[in-house]
């Protein structure tokens, strides 16, 4: 699992938009599992619902095997 600090990108809206399109997310934080170079599974914060710790825990449990294999 990797943490990517997007602070610098966030200050440049064009680069930030390109980065989000490239990796297939629209909100942060976003937790993404890549498989064979593509976005395989993702959970992200939403302005309507946020991101609850229980939803994140369920997502991690569901994707644990894939997450471990990718490291």
PDB file of N, CA and C in Angstrom:
ATOM      1  N   UNK A   1       0.851  -1.155   0.000  1.00  0.00           N
ATOM      2  CA  UNK A   1       0.000   0.000   0.000  1.00  0.00           C
ATOM      3  C   UNK A   1       0.904   1.227   0.000  1.00  0.00           C
ATOM      4  N   UNK A   2       0.545   2.211  -0.799  1.00  0.00           N
ATOM      5  CA  UNK A   2       1.326   3.419  -0.932  1.00  0.00           C
ATOM      6  C   UNK A   2       0.484   4.645  -0.604  1.00  0.00           C
ATOM      7  N   UNK A   3       1.107   5.626   0.025  1.00  0.00           N
ATOM      8  CA  UNK A   3       0.488   6.916   0.265  1.00  0.00           C
ATOM      9  C   UNK A   3       1.086   7.887  -0.739  1.00  0.00           C
ATOM     10  N   UNK A   4       0.238   8.588  -1.455  1.00  0.00           N
ATOM     11  CA  UNK A   4       0.712   9.584  -2.408  1.00  0.00           C
ATOM     12  C   UNK A   4       0.273  10.953  -1.908  1.00  0.00           C
ATOM     13  N   UNK A   5       1.238  11.806  -1.634  1.00  0.00           N
ATOM     14  CA  UNK A   5       0.952  13.156  -1.185  1.00  0.00           C
ATOM     15  C   UNK A   5       0.622  14.011  -2.411  1.00  0.00           C
ATOM     16  N   UNK A   6      -0.619  14.421  -2.510  1.00  0.00           N
ATOM     17  CA  UNK A   6      -1.091  15.148  -3.685  1.00  0.00           C
ATOM     18  C   UNK A   6      -1.131  16.659  -3.465  1.00  0.00           C
ATOM     19  N   UNK A   7      -0.551  17.134  -2.390  1.00  0.00           N
ATOM     20  CA  UNK A   7      -0.638  18.552  -2.045  1.00  0.00           C
ATOM     21  C   UNK A   7      -0.179  19.457  -3.191  1.00  0.00           C
ATOM     22  N   UNK A   8       0.976  19.183  -3.773  1.00  0.00           N
ATOM     23  CA  UNK A   8       1.495  20.030  -4.856  1.00  0.00           C
ATOM     24  C   UNK A   8       0.573  19.987  -6.078  1.00  0.00           C
ATOM     25  N   UNK A   9       0.090  18.798  -6.438  1.00  0.00           N
ATOM     26  CA  UNK A   9      -0.832  18.682  -7.575  1.00  0.00           C
ATOM     27  C   UNK A   9      -2.125  19.445  -7.333  1.00  0.00           C
ATOM     28  N   UNK A  10      -2.581  19.417  -6.120  1.00  0.00           N
ATOM     29  CA  UNK A  10      -3.852  20.044  -5.758  1.00  0.00           C
ATOM     30  C   UNK A  10      -3.838  21.544  -6.036  1.00  0.00           C
ATOM     31  N   UNK A  11      -2.669  22.155  -6.010  1.00  0.00           N
ATOM     32  CA  UNK A  11      -2.540  23.595  -6.249  1.00  0.00           C
ATOM     33  C   UNK A  11      -2.559  23.952  -7.738  1.00  0.00           C
ATOM     34  N   UNK A  12      -2.493  22.961  -8.612  1.00  0.00           N
ATOM     35  CA  UNK A  12      -2.499  23.174 -10.069  1.00  0.00           C
ATOM     36  C   UNK A  12      -3.698  22.426 -10.647  1.00  0.00           C
ATOM     37  N   UNK A  13      -4.801  23.136 -10.825  1.00  0.00           N
ATOM     38  CA  UNK A  13      -6.074  22.475 -11.154  1.00  0.00           C
ATOM     39  C   UNK A  13      -6.009  21.631 -12.420  1.00  0.00           C
ATOM     40  N   UNK A  14      -5.288  22.063 -13.440  1.00  0.00           N
ATOM     41  CA  UNK A  14      -5.196  21.263 -14.667  1.00  0.00           C
ATOM     42  C   UNK A  14      -4.488  19.947 -14.438  1.00  0.00           C
ATOM     43  N   UNK A  15      -3.353  20.002 -13.734  1.00  0.00           N
ATOM     44  CA  UNK A  15      -2.609  18.777 -13.432  1.00  0.00           C
ATOM     45  C   UNK A  15      -3.400  17.875 -12.496  1.00  0.00           C
ATOM     46  N   UNK A  16      -4.091  18.478 -11.533  1.00  0.00           N
ATOM     47  CA  UNK A  16      -4.893  17.720 -10.579  1.00  0.00           C
ATOM     48  C   UNK A  16      -6.017  16.994 -11.295  1.00  0.00           C
ATOM     49  N   UNK A  17      -6.712  17.671 -12.206  1.00  0.00           N
ATOM     50  CA  UNK A  17      -7.803  17.045 -12.965  1.00  0.00           C
ATOM     51  C   UNK A  17      -7.281  15.898 -13.824  1.00  0.00           C
ATOM     52  N   UNK A  18      -6.140  16.095 -14.460  1.00  0.00           N
ATOM     53  CA  UNK A  18      -5.540  15.026 -15.282  1.00  0.00           C
ATOM     54  C   UNK A  18      -5.172  13.820 -14.438  1.00  0.00           C
ATOM     55  N   UNK A  19      -4.597  14.074 -13.268  1.00  0.00           N
ATOM     56  CA  UNK A  19      -4.208  12.998 -12.353  1.00  0.00           C
ATOM     57  C   UNK A  19      -5.429  12.186 -11.929  1.00  0.00           C
ATOM     58  N   UNK A  20      -6.515  12.864 -11.562  1.00  0.00           N
ATOM     59  CA  UNK A  20      -7.736  12.156 -11.137  1.00  0.00           C
ATOM     60  C   UNK A  20      -8.322  11.343 -12.287  1.00  0.00           C
ATOM     61  N   UNK A  21      -8.339  11.900 -13.488  1.00  0.00           N
ATOM     62  CA  UNK A  21      -8.847  11.148 -14.648  1.00  0.00           C
ATOM     63  C   UNK A  21      -7.982   9.924 -14.919  1.00  0.00           C
ATOM     64  N   UNK A  22      -6.674  10.108 -14.868  1.00  0.00           N
ATOM     65  CA  UNK A  22      -5.735   9.007 -15.152  1.00  0.00           C
ATOM     66  C   UNK A  22      -5.959   7.827 -14.212  1.00  0.00           C
ATOM     67  N   UNK A  23      -6.206   8.119 -12.916  1.00  0.00           N
ATOM     68  CA  UNK A  23      -6.325   7.051 -11.935  1.00  0.00           C
ATOM     69  C   UNK A  23      -7.773   6.720 -11.558  1.00  0.00           C
ATOM     70  N   UNK A  24      -8.738   7.395 -12.165  1.00  0.00           N
ATOM     71  CA  UNK A  24     -10.135   6.999 -12.049  1.00  0.00           C
ATOM     72  C   UNK A  24     -10.837   7.343 -10.750  1.00  0.00           C
ATOM     73  N   UNK A  25     -10.511   8.474 -10.152  1.00  0.00           N
ATOM     74  CA  UNK A  25     -11.214   8.885  -8.941  1.00  0.00           C
ATOM     75  C   UNK A  25     -11.581  10.356  -9.057  1.00  0.00           C
ATOM     76  N   UNK A  26     -12.509  10.794  -8.212  1.00  0.00           N
ATOM     77  CA  UNK A  26     -12.922  12.191  -8.260  1.00  0.00           C
ATOM     78  C   UNK A  26     -12.801  12.902  -6.924  1.00  0.00           C
ATOM     79  N   UNK A  27     -12.718  12.173  -5.823  1.00  0.00           N
ATOM     80  CA  UNK A  27     -12.659  12.754  -4.489  1.00  0.00           C
ATOM     81  C   UNK A  27     -11.470  12.188  -3.716  1.00  0.00           C
ATOM     82  N   UNK A  28     -11.028  12.926  -2.709  1.00  0.00           N
ATOM     83  CA  UNK A  28      -9.997  12.405  -1.815  1.00  0.00           C
ATOM     84  C   UNK A  28     -10.490  12.527  -0.381  1.00  0.00           C
ATOM     85  N   UNK A  29     -10.115  11.602   0.481  1.00  0.00           N
ATOM     86  CA  UNK A  29      -9.186  10.522   0.174  1.00  0.00           C
ATOM     87  C   UNK A  29      -9.836   9.454  -0.703  1.00  0.00           C
ATOM     88  N   UNK A  30      -8.988   8.810  -1.476  1.00  0.00           N
ATOM     89  CA  UNK A  30      -9.415   7.684  -2.307  1.00  0.00           C
ATOM     90  C   UNK A  30      -8.457   6.524  -2.041  1.00  0.00           C
ATOM     91  N   UNK A  31      -9.007   5.361  -1.858  1.00  0.00           N
ATOM     92  CA  UNK A  31      -8.225   4.142  -1.663  1.00  0.00           C
ATOM     93  C   UNK A  31      -8.469   3.281  -2.886  1.00  0.00           C
ATOM     94  N   UNK A  32      -7.407   2.986  -3.622  1.00  0.00           N
ATOM     95  CA  UNK A  32      -7.541   2.318  -4.916  1.00  0.00           C
ATOM     96  C   UNK A  32      -6.638   1.093  -4.960  1.00  0.00           C
ATOM     97  N   UNK A  33      -7.188  -0.016  -5.414  1.00  0.00           N
ATOM     98  CA  UNK A  33      -6.404  -1.226  -5.670  1.00  0.00           C
ATOM     99  C   UNK A  33      -6.223  -1.317  -7.180  1.00  0.00           C
ATOM    100  N   UNK A  34      -4.976  -1.364  -7.600  1.00  0.00           N
ATOM    101  CA  UNK A  34      -4.673  -1.537  -9.014  1.00  0.00           C
ATOM    102  C   UNK A  34      -4.314  -2.990  -9.266  1.00  0.00           C
ATOM    103  N   UNK A  35      -4.811  -3.511 -10.348  1.00  0.00           N
ATOM    104  CA  UNK A  35      -4.511  -4.882 -10.746  1.00  0.00           C
ATOM    105  C   UNK A  35      -4.190  -4.847 -12.237  1.00  0.00           C
ATOM    106  N   UNK A  36      -3.018  -5.355 -12.593  1.00  0.00           N
ATOM    107  CA  UNK A  36      -2.565  -5.334 -13.986  1.00  0.00           C
ATOM    108  C   UNK A  36      -2.580  -3.916 -14.554  1.00  0.00           C
ATOM    109  N   UNK A  37      -2.213  -2.933 -13.724  1.00  0.00           N
ATOM    110  CA  UNK A  37      -2.101  -1.554 -14.172  1.00  0.00           C
ATOM    111  C   UNK A  37      -3.391  -0.776 -14.272  1.00  0.00           C
ATOM    112  N   UNK A  38      -4.515  -1.393 -13.875  1.00  0.00           N
ATOM    113  CA  UNK A  38      -5.812  -0.721 -13.971  1.00  0.00           C
ATOM    114  C   UNK A  38      -6.476  -0.616 -12.606  1.00  0.00           C
ATOM    115  N   UNK A  39      -7.334   0.371 -12.469  1.00  0.00           N
ATOM    116  CA  UNK A  39      -8.119   0.561 -11.262  1.00  0.00           C
ATOM    117  C   UNK A  39      -9.050  -0.644 -11.120  1.00  0.00           C
ATOM    118  N   UNK A  40      -8.814  -1.475 -10.108  1.00  0.00           N
ATOM    119  CA  UNK A  40      -9.558  -2.722  -9.904  1.00  0.00           C
ATOM    120  C   UNK A  40     -10.693  -2.531  -8.896  1.00  0.00           C
ATOM    121  N   UNK A  41     -10.404  -1.909  -7.769  1.00  0.00           N
ATOM    122  CA  UNK A  41     -11.390  -1.635  -6.721  1.00  0.00           C
ATOM    123  C   UNK A  41     -11.064  -0.281  -6.111  1.00  0.00           C
ATOM    124  N   UNK A  42     -12.100   0.448  -5.721  1.00  0.00           N
ATOM    125  CA  UNK A  42     -11.860   1.769  -5.171  1.00  0.00           C
ATOM    126  C   UNK A  42     -12.963   2.138  -4.188  1.00  0.00           C
ATOM    127  N   UNK A  43     -12.566   2.899  -3.179  1.00  0.00           N
ATOM    128  CA  UNK A  43     -13.513   3.553  -2.286  1.00  0.00           C
ATOM    129  C   UNK A  43     -12.974   4.965  -2.089  1.00  0.00           C
ATOM    130  N   UNK A  44     -13.875   5.932  -2.083  1.00  0.00           N
ATOM    131  CA  UNK A  44     -13.437   7.308  -1.923  1.00  0.00           C
ATOM    132  C   UNK A  44     -14.444   8.099  -1.101  1.00  0.00           C
ATOM    133  N   UNK A  45     -13.975   9.160  -0.513  1.00  0.00           N
ATOM    134  CA  UNK A  45     -14.807  10.083   0.224  1.00  0.00           C
ATOM    135  C   UNK A  45     -15.795  10.707  -0.747  1.00  0.00           C
ATOM    136  N   UNK A  46     -16.992  11.003  -0.293  1.00  0.00           N
ATOM    137  CA  UNK A  46     -17.941  11.738  -1.137  1.00  0.00           C
ATOM    138  C   UNK A  46     -18.474  12.936  -0.366  1.00  0.00           C
ATOM    139  N   UNK A  47     -18.753  14.008  -1.087  1.00  0.00           N
ATOM    140  CA  UNK A  47     -19.243  15.221  -0.432  1.00  0.00           C
ATOM    141  C   UNK A  47     -20.623  15.013   0.182  1.00  0.00           C
ATOM    142  N   UNK A  48     -21.399  14.052  -0.318  1.00  0.00           N
ATOM    143  CA  UNK A  48     -22.722  13.772   0.231  1.00  0.00           C
ATOM    144  C   UNK A  48     -22.658  12.874   1.465  1.00  0.00           C
ATOM    145  N   UNK A  49     -21.806  11.850   1.423  1.00  0.00           N
ATOM    146  CA  UNK A  49     -21.802  10.836   2.482  1.00  0.00           C
ATOM    147  C   UNK A  49     -20.510  10.746   3.283  1.00  0.00           C
ATOM    148  N   UNK A  50     -19.478  11.454   2.874  1.00  0.00           N
ATOM    149  CA  UNK A  50     -18.193  11.309   3.543  1.00  0.00           C
ATOM    150  C   UNK A  50     -17.620   9.922   3.291  1.00  0.00           C
ATOM    151  N   UNK A  51     -16.852   9.419   4.215  1.00  0.00           N
ATOM    152  CA  UNK A  51     -16.318   8.057   4.169  1.00  0.00           C
ATOM    153  C   UNK A  51     -16.217   7.563   5.602  1.00  0.00           C
ATOM    154  N   UNK A  52     -17.130   6.705   5.982  1.00  0.00           N
ATOM    155  CA  UNK A  52     -17.149   6.216   7.360  1.00  0.00           C
ATOM    156  C   UNK A  52     -16.038   5.191   7.580  1.00  0.00           C
ATOM    157  N   UNK A  53     -15.601   5.105   8.811  1.00  0.00           N
ATOM    158  CA  UNK A  53     -14.572   4.120   9.141  1.00  0.00           C
ATOM    159  C   UNK A  53     -15.095   2.706   8.931  1.00  0.00           C
ATOM    160  N   UNK A  54     -16.388   2.487   9.177  1.00  0.00           N
ATOM    161  CA  UNK A  54     -16.936   1.136   8.972  1.00  0.00           C
ATOM    162  C   UNK A  54     -16.958   0.773   7.485  1.00  0.00           C
ATOM    163  N   UNK A  55     -17.265   1.720   6.608  1.00  0.00           N
ATOM    164  CA  UNK A  55     -17.244   1.448   5.165  1.00  0.00           C
ATOM    165  C   UNK A  55     -15.822   1.150   4.703  1.00  0.00           C
ATOM    166  N   UNK A  56     -14.856   1.908   5.218  1.00  0.00           N
ATOM    167  CA  UNK A  56     -13.461   1.659   4.862  1.00  0.00           C
ATOM    168  C   UNK A  56     -13.005   0.297   5.381  1.00  0.00           C
ATOM    169  N   UNK A  57     -13.380  -0.056   6.591  1.00  0.00           N
ATOM    170  CA  UNK A  57     -13.011  -1.366   7.142  1.00  0.00           C
ATOM    171  C   UNK A  57     -13.610  -2.493   6.312  1.00  0.00           C
ATOM    172  N   UNK A  58     -14.867  -2.350   5.891  1.00  0.00           N
ATOM    173  CA  UNK A  58     -15.494  -3.377   5.037  1.00  0.00           C
ATOM    174  C   UNK A  58     -14.755  -3.494   3.709  1.00  0.00           C
ATOM    175  N   UNK A  59     -14.398  -2.351   3.123  1.00  0.00           N
ATOM    176  CA  UNK A  59     -13.700  -2.340   1.847  1.00  0.00           C
ATOM    177  C   UNK A  59     -12.345  -3.030   1.976  1.00  0.00           C
ATOM    178  N   UNK A  60     -11.614  -2.712   3.038  1.00  0.00           N
ATOM    179  CA  UNK A  60     -10.307  -3.344   3.267  1.00  0.00           C
ATOM    180  C   UNK A  60     -10.465  -4.851   3.450  1.00  0.00           C
ATOM    181  N   UNK A  61     -11.438  -5.267   4.241  1.00  0.00           N
ATOM    182  CA  UNK A  61     -11.673  -6.704   4.448  1.00  0.00           C
ATOM    183  C   UNK A  61     -12.001  -7.397   3.135  1.00  0.00           C
ATOM    184  N   UNK A  62     -12.840  -6.774   2.323  1.00  0.00           N
ATOM    185  CA  UNK A  62     -13.240  -7.346   1.033  1.00  0.00           C
ATOM    186  C   UNK A  62     -12.043  -7.471   0.090  1.00  0.00           C
ATOM    187  N   UNK A  63     -11.104  -6.523   0.155  1.00  0.00           N
ATOM    188  CA  UNK A  63      -9.991  -6.476  -0.783  1.00  0.00           C
ATOM    189  C   UNK A  63      -8.649  -6.875  -0.172  1.00  0.00           C
ATOM    190  N   UNK A  64      -8.678  -7.399   1.039  1.00  0.00           N
ATOM    191  CA  UNK A  64      -7.442  -7.700   1.779  1.00  0.00           C
ATOM    192  C   UNK A  64      -6.493  -8.602   0.984  1.00  0.00           C
ATOM    193  N   UNK A  65      -7.010  -9.640   0.419  1.00  0.00           N
ATOM    194  CA  UNK A  65      -6.154 -10.588  -0.321  1.00  0.00           C
ATOM    195  C   UNK A  65      -5.471  -9.902  -1.505  1.00  0.00           C
ATOM    196  N   UNK A  66      -6.219  -9.115  -2.239  1.00  0.00           N
ATOM    197  CA  UNK A  66      -5.654  -8.401  -3.385  1.00  0.00           C
ATOM    198  C   UNK A  66      -4.645  -7.359  -2.940  1.00  0.00           C
ATOM    199  N   UNK A  67      -4.939  -6.651  -1.839  1.00  0.00           N
ATOM    200  CA  UNK A  67      -4.027  -5.625  -1.318  1.00  0.00           C
ATOM    201  C   UNK A  67      -2.704  -6.269  -0.914  1.00  0.00           C
ATOM    202  N   UNK A  68      -2.763  -7.384  -0.215  1.00  0.00           N
ATOM    203  CA  UNK A  68      -1.550  -8.065   0.257  1.00  0.00           C
ATOM    204  C   UNK A  68      -0.744  -8.577  -0.936  1.00  0.00           C
ATOM    205  N   UNK A  69      -1.404  -9.128  -1.932  1.00  0.00           N
ATOM    206  CA  UNK A  69      -0.702  -9.656  -3.104  1.00  0.00           C
ATOM    207  C   UNK A  69      -0.017  -8.564  -3.900  1.00  0.00           C
ATOM    208  N   UNK A  70      -0.526  -7.345  -3.842  1.00  0.00           N
ATOM    209  CA  UNK A  70       0.063  -6.269  -4.640  1.00  0.00           C
ATOM    210  C   UNK A  70       1.331  -5.709  -4.018  1.00  0.00           C
ATOM    211  N   UNK A  71       1.605  -6.031  -2.762  1.00  0.00           N
ATOM    212  CA  UNK A  71       2.815  -5.500  -2.114  1.00  0.00           C
ATOM    213  C   UNK A  71       3.989  -6.404  -2.277  1.00  0.00           C
TER     214      UNK A  71
END
